[in-house]
XYZ file of N, CA and C in Angstrom:
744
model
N -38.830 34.573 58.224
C -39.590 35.575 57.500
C -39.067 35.684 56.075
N -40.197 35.866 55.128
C -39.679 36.260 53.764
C -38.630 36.752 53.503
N -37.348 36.899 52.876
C -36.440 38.181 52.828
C -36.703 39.230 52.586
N -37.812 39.228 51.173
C -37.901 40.647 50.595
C -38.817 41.427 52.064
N -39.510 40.915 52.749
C -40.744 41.251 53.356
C -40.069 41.892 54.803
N -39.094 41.287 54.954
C -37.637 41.543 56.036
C -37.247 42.771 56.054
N -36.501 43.010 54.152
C -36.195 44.031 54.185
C -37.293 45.496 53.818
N -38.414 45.066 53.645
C -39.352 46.277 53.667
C -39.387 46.823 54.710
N -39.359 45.814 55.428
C -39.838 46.162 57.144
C -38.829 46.667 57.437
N -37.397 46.427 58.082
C -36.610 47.348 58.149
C -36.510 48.742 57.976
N -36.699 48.651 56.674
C -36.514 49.822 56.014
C -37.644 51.087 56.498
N -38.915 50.302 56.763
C -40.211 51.016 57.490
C -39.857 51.756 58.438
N -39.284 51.062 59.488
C -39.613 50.712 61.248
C -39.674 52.693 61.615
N -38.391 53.096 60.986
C -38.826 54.809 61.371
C -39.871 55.719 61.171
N -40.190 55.390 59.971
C -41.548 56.615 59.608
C -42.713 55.436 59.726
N -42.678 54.261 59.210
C -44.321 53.977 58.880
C -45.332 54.048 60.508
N -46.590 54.088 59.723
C -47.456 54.905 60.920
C -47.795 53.465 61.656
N -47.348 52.519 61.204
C -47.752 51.662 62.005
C -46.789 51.188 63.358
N -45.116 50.942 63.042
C -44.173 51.079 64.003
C -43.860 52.520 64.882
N -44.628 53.714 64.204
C -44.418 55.017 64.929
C -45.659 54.540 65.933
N -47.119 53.919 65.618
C -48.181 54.064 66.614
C -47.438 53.087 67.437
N -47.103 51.954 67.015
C -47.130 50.787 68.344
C -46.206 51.586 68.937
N -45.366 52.285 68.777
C -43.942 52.313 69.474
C -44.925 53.948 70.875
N -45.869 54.528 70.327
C -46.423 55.387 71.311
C -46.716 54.820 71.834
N -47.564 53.807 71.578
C -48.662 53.180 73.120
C -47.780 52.473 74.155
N -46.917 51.764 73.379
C -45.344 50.774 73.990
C -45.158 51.588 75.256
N -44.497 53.009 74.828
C -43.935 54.124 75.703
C -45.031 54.527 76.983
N -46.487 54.752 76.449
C -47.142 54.885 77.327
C -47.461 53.430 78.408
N -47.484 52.542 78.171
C -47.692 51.443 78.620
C -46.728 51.471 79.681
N -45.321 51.351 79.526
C -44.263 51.111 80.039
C -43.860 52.800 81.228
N -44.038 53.857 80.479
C -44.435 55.119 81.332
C -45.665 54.161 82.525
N -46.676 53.747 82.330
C -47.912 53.801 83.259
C -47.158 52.780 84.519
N -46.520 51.308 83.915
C -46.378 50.183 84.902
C -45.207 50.743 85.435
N -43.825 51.940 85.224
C -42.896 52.219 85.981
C -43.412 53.311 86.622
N -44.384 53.758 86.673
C -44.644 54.686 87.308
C -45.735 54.031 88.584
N -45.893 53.072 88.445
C -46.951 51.948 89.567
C -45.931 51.104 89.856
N -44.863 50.556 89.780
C -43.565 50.233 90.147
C -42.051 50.749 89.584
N -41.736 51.866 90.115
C -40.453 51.975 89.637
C -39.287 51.139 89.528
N -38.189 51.661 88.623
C -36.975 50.557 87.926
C -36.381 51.391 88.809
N -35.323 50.356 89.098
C -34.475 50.437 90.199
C -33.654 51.925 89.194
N -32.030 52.388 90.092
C -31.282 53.265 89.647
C -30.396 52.930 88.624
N -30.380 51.494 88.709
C -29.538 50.933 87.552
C -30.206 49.737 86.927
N -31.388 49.645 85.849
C -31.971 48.505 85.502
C -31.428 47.900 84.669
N -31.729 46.928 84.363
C -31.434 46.054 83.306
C -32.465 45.905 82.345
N -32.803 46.198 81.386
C -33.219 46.663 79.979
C -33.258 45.199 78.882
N -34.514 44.417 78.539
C -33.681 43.467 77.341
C -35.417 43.718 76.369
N -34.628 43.390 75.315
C -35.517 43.515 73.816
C -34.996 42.236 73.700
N -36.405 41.595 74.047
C -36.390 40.179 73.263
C -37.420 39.579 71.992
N -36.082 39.368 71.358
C -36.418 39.448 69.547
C -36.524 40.345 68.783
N -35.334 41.654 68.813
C -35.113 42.970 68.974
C -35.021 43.258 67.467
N -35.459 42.528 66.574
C -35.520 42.583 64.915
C -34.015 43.104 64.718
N -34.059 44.044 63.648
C -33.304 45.070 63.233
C -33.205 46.000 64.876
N -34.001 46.223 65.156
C -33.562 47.354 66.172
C -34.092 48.784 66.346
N -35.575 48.693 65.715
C -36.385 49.439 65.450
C -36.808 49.718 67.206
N -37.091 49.123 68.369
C -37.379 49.884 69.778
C -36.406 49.984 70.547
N -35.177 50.110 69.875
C -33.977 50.295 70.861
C -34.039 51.578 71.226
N -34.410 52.477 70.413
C -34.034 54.205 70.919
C -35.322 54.262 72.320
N -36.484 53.838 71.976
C -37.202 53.589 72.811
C -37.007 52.996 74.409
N -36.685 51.819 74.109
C -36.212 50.745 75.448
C -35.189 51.585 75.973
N -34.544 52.299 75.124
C -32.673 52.837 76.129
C -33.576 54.156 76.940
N -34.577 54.642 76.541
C -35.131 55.760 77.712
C -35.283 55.124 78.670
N -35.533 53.986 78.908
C -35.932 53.226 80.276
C -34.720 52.363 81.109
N -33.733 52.224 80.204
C -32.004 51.316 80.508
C -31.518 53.057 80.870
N -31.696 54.028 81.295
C -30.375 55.219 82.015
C -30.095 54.635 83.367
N -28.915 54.513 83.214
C -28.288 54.750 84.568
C -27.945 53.083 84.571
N -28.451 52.405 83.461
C -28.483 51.028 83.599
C -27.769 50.436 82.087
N -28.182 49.277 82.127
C -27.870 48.335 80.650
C -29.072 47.907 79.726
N -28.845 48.389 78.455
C -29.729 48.159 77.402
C -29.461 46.447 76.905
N -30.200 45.988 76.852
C -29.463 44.278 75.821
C -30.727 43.801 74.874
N -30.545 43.315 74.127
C -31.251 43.037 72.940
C -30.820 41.421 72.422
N -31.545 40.536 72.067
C -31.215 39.146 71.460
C -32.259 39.085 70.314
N -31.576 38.612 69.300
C -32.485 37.825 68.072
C -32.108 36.872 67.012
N -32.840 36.234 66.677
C -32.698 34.913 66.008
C -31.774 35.298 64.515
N -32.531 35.683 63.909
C -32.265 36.128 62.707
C -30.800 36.703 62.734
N -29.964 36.154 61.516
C -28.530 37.088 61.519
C -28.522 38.240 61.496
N -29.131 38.142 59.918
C -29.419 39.643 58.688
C -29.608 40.834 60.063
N -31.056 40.498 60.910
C -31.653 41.093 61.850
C -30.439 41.738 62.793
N -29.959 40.743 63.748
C -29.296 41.037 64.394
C -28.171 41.132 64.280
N -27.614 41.577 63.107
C -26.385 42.342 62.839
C -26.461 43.992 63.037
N -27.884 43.835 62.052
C -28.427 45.247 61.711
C -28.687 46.036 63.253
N -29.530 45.310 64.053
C -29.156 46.487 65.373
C -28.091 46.424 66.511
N -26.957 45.335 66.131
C -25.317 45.505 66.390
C -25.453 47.313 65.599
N -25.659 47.365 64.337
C -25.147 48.256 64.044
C -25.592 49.761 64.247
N -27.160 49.324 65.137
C -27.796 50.380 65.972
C -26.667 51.173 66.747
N -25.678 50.562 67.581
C -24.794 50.697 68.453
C -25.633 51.445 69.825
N -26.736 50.704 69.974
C -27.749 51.201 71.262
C -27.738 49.625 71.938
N -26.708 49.533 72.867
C -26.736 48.343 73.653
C -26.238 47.080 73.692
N -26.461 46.276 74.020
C -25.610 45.030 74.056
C -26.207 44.232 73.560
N -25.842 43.541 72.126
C -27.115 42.697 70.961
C -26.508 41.707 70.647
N -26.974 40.813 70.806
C -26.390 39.228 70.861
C -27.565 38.125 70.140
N -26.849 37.017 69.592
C -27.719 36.188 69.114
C -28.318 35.410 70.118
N -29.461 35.346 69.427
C -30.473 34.254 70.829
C -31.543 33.930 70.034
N -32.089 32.982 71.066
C -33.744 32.409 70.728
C -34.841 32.428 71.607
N -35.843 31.603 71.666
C -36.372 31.291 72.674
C -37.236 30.137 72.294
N -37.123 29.185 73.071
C -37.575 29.384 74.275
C -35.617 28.746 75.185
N -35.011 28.274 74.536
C -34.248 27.596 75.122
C -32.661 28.896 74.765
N -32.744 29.802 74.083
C -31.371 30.565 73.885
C -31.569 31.756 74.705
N -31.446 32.422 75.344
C -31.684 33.475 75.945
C -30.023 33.885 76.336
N -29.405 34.871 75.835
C -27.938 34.984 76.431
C -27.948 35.854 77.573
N -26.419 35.994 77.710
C -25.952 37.069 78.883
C -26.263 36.419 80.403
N -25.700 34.888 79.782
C -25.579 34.314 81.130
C -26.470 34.534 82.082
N -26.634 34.831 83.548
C -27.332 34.524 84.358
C -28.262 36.189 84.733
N -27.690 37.317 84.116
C -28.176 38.358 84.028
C -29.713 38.410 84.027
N -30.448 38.822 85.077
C -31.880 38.998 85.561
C -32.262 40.461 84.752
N -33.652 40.994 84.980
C -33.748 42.178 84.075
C -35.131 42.596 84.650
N -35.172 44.087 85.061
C -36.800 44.725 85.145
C -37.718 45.113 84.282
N -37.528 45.093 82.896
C -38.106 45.341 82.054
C -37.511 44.545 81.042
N -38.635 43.536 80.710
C -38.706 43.537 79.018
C -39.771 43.511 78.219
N -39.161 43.296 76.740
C -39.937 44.174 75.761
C -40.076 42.666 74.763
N -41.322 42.328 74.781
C -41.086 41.461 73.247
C -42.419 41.808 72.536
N -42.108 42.381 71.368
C -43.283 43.413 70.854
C -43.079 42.404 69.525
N -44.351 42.142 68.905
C -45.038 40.944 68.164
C -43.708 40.463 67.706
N -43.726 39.230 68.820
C -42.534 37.960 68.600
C -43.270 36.730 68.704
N -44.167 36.784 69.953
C -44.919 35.716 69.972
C -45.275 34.939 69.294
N -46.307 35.998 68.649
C -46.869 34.883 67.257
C -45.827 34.311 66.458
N -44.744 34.486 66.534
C -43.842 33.674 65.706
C -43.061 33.008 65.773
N -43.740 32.512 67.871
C -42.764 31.395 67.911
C -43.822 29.650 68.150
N -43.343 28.635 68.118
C -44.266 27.699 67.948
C -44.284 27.380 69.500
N -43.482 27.790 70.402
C -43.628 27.412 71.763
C -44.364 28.102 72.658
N -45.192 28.970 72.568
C -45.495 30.098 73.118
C -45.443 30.425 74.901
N -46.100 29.478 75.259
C -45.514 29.414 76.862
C -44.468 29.026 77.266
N -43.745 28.127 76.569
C -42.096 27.678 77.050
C -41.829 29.217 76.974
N -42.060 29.785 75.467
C -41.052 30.498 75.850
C -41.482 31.765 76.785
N -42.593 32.278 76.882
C -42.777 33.354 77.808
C -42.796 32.830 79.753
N -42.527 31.496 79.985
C -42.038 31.226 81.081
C -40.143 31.020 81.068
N -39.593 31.132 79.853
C -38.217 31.391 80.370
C -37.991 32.591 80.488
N -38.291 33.422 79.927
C -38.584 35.342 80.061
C -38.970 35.485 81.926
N -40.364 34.912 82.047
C -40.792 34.649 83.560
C -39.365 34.691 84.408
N -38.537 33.397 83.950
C -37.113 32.960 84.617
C -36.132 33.954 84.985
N -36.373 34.998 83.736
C -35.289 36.001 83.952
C -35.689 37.165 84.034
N -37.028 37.580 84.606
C -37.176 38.370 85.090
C -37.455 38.569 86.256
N -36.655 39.862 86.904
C -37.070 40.130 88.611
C -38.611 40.412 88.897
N -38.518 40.207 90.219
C -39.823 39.624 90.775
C -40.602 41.364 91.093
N -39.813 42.160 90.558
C -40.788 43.448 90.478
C -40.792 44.085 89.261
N -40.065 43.187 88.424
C -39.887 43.767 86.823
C -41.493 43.385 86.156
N -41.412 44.301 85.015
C -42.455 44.069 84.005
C -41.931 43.666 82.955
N -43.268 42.764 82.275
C -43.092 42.468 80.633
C -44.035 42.980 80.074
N -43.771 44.019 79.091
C -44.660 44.394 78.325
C -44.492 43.997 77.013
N -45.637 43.723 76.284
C -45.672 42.926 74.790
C -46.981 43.135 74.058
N -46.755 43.363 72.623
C -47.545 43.438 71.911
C -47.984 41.952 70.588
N -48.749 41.576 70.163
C -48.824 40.610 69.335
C -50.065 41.253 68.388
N -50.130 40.518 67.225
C -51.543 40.248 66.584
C -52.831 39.751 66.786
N -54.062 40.743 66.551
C -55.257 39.666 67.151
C -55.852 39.568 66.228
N -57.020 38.673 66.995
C -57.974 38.085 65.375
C -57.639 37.587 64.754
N -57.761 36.286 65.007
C -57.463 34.953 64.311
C -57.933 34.972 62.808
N -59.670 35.478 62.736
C -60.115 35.388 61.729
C -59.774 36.404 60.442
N -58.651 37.174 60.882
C -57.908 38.329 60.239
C -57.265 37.842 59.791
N -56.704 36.335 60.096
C -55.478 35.581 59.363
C -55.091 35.767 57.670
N -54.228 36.056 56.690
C -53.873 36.256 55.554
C -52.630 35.900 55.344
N -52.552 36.546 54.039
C -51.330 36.222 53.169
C -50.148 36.763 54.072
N -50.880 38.175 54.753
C -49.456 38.606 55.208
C -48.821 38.075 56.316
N -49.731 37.074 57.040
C -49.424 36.209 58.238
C -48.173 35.009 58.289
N -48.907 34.736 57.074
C -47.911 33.806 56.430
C -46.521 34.059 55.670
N -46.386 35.137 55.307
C -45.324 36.172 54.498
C -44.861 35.865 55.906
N -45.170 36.495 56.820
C -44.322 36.714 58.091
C -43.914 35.169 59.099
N -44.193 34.573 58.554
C -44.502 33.159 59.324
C -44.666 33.360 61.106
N -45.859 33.855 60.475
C -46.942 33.373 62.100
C -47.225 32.138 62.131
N -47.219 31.485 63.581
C -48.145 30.652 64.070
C -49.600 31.086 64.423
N -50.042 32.424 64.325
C -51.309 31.913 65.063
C -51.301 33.725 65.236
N -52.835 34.572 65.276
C -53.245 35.618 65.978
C -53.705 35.438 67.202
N -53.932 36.288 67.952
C -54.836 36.272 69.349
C -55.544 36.946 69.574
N -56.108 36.233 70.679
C -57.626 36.654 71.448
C -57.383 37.096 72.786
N -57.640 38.290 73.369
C -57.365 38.460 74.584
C -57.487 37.277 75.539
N -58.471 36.525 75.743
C -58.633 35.615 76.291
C -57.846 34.544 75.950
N -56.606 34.256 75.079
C -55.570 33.108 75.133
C -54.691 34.219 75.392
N -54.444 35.486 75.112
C -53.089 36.000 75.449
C -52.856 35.636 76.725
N -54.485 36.078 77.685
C -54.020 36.006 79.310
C -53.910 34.692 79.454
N -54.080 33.685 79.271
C -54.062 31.878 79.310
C -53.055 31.759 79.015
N -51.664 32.352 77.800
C -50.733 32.326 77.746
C -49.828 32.014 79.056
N -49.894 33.667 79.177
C -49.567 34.582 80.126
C -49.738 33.688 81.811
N -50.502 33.418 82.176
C -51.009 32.833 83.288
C -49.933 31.454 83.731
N -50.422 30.876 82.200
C -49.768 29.605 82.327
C -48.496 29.339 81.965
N -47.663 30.769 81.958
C -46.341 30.618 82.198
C -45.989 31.587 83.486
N -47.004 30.894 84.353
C -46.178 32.274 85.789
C -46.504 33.567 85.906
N -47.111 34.659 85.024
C -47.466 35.601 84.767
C -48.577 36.168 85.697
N -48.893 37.310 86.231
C -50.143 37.951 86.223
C -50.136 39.178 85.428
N -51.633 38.945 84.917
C -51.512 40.359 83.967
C -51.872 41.008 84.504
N -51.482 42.162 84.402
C -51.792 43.683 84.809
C -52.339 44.870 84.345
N -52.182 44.466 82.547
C -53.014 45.476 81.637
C -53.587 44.524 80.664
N -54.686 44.145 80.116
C -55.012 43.787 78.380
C -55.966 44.413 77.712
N -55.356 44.520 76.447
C -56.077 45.840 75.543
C -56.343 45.476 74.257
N -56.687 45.566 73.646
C -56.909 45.556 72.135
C -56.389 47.296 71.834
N -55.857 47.152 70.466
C -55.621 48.676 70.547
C -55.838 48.588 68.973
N -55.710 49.913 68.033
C -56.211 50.224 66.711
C -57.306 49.137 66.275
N -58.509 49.615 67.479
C -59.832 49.695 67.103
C -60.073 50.002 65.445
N -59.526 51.586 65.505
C -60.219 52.685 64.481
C -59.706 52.589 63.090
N -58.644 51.312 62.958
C -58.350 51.068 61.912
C -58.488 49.759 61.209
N -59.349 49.373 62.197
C -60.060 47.239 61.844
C -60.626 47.312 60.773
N -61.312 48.592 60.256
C -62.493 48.479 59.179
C -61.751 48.462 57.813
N -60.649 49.186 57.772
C -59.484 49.297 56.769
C -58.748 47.930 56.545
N -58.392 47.149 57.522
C -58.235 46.334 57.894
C -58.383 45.112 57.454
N -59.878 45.114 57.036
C -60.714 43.825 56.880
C -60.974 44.099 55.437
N -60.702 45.073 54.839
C -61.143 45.288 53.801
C -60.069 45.074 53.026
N -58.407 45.330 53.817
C -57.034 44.756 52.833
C -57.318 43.688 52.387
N -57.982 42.528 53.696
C -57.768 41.116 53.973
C -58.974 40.422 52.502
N -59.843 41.086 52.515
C -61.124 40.958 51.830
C -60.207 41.177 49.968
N -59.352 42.126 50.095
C -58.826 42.145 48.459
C -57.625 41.338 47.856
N -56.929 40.849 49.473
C -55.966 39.980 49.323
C -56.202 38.874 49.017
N -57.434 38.192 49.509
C -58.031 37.199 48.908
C -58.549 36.768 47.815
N -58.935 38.420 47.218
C -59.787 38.519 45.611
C -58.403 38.677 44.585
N -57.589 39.145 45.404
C -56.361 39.850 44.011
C -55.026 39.011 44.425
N -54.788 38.288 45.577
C -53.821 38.003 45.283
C -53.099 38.703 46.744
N -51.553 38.745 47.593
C -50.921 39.068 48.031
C -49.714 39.531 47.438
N -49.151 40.470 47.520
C -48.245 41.279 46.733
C -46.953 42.046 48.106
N -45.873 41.438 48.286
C -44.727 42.054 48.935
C -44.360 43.329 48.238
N -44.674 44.624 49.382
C -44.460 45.804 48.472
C -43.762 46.587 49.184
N -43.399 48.102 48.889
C -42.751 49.108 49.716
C -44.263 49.337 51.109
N -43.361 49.020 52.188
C -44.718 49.113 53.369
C -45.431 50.885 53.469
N -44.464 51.831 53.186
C -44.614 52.932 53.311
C -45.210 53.927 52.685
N -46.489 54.143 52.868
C -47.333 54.467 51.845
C -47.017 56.316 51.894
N -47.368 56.865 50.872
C -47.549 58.719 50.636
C -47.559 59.358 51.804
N -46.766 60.264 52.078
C -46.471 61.258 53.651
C -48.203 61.357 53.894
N -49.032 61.978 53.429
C -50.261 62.292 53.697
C -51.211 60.928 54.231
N -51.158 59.717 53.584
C -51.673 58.873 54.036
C -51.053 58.185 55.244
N -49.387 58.179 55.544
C -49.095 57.770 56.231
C -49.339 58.679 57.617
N -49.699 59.758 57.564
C -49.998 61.435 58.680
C -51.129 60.677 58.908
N -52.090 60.249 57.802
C -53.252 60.319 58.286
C -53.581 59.221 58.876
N -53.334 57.962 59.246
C -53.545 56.678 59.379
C -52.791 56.734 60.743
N -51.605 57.346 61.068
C -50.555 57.435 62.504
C -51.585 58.722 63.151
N -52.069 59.469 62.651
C -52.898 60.315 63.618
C -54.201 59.406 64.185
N -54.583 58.635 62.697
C -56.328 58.352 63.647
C -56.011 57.323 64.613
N -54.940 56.804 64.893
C -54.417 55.403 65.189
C -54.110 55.962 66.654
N -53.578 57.365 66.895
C -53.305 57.963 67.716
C -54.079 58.615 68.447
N -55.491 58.493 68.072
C -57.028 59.413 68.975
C -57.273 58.118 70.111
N -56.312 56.930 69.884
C -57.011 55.722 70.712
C -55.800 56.287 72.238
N -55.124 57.527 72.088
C -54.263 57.239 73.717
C -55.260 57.714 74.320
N -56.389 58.303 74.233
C -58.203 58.456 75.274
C -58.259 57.430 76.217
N -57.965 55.834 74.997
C -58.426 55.240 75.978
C -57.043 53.722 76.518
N -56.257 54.399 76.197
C -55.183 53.336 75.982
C -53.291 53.922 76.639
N -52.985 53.828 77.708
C -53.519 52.471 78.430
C -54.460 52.686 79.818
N -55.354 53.797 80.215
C -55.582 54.151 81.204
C -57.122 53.175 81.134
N -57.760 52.795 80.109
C -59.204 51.807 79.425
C -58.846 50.771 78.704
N -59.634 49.888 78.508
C -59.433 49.176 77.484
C -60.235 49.194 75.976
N -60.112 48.379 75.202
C -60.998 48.402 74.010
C -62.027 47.074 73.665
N -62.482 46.971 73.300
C -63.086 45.655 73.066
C -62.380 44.766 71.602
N -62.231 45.474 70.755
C -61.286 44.697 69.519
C -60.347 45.499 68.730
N -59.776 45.323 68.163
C -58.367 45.785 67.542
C -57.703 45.099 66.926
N -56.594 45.613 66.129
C -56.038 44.776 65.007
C -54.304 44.136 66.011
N -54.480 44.872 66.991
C -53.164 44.393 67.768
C -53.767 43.961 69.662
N -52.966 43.200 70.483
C -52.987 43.390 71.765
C -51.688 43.908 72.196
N -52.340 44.916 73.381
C -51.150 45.202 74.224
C -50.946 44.918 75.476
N -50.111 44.512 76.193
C -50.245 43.765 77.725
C -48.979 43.975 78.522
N -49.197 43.942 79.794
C -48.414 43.868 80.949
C -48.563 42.944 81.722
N -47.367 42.699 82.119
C -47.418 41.303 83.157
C -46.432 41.470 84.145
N -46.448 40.776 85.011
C -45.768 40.799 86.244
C -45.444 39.180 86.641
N -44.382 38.374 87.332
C -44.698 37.402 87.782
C -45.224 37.585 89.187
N -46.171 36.516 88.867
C -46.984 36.017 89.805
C -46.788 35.884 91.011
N -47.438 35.816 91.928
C -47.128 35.893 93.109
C -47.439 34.170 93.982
């Protein structure tokens, strides 16, 4: 990833309305599938590709009584949520680095990593590998391919998605899904219209965090979608959200 674009993001992950929305629906998602299979008394907890360390406070509500662990590629990254001091954070990769030795896990979390790796089923079938056979994976990525931009590339994506390859992903590494969603519907139209000026003006790495009022207002409308999310689905959105289980 860019550096400068690295450290915007960082610097975001607490207030901007976009890591405050994903990180609600995350919670509800993960509330819905432990509550249709509960985590044992002592789970095992991993954030894979745990950035900086922006869903650790999150993920550790679900690691009590258990172990939080976190791996990521990036140094800069994974120094920075070493210095979270929420869990056990180690360097890794995927599809072939995964640490902490032979350690199995009921929950994990890889919230838009995907798109940024070039293996995509290697690596969500070694995740498959190390997860127990009643654990969940819940994960978020980018959709809409045809949404593709400057900022895709700032971020070095491989690729957006379509519900219909997430679950083909998913499938064809061992997986059954259990939830797929499109989610911030209500903010596609905003959306398309960045993508529409980025093209006319140019792409510009900036402070991500826009005016308290715009940022209230954009994390609220973003937030009228828990109606239908995760108990419905949506038909399109600027993100997917999903659950999986291995397969039976």
């Amino acid at each position: 990833m860019d550096r400068d674009a690295f450290a915007l993001m960082a610097d975001s992950e607490r207030d901007h309305w976009w890591f405050r929305g994903r990180r609600d629906f995350i919670e509800r998602a993960i509330a819905q599938c432990t509550k249709a299979v509960p985590l044992p008394v002592s789970p095992n907890v991993l954030d894979a590709g745990c950035g900086s360390g922006g869903n650790l406070g999150l993920l550790a509500r679900w690691a009590q009584g258990g172990t939080l662990f976190g791996f990521e590629y990036d140094a800069e990254a994974c120094a920075a949520a070493q210095r979270a001091g929420l869990g056990t954070i180690a360097s890794g990769s995927l599809p072939d680095g995964i640490p902490f030795g032979d350690t199995s896990f009921d929950l994990i979390g890889l919230f838009d990593v995907l798109e940024h790796l070039e293996h995509p089923v290697e690596s969500l079938r070694a995740l498959r590998g190390r997860l127990n056979e009643q654990g969940a994976l819940v994960l978020t990525v980018p959709a809409l391919q045809w949404l593709w931009g400057p900022h895709d590339e700032v971020h070095n994506h491989y690729r957006r998605y379509s519900a219909p390859t997430l679950r083909a992903h998913l499938e064809s590494a061992g997986f059954a899904v259990e939830y797929l969603s499109y989610m911030n519907l209500l903010l596609l139209p905003l959306a398309i219209a960045q993508r529409f000026k980025e093209r006319l003006f140019g792409y510009q790495v900036e402070a991500l965090t826009p005016s308290p009022a715009v940022n209230s207002l954009l994390y609220n409308t973003w937030r009228l979608e828990r109606a239908w999310i995760p108990q419905r689905t949506l038909p399109l959105g600027l993100s997917l959200l999903a659950v999986a289980r291995p397969a039976r």
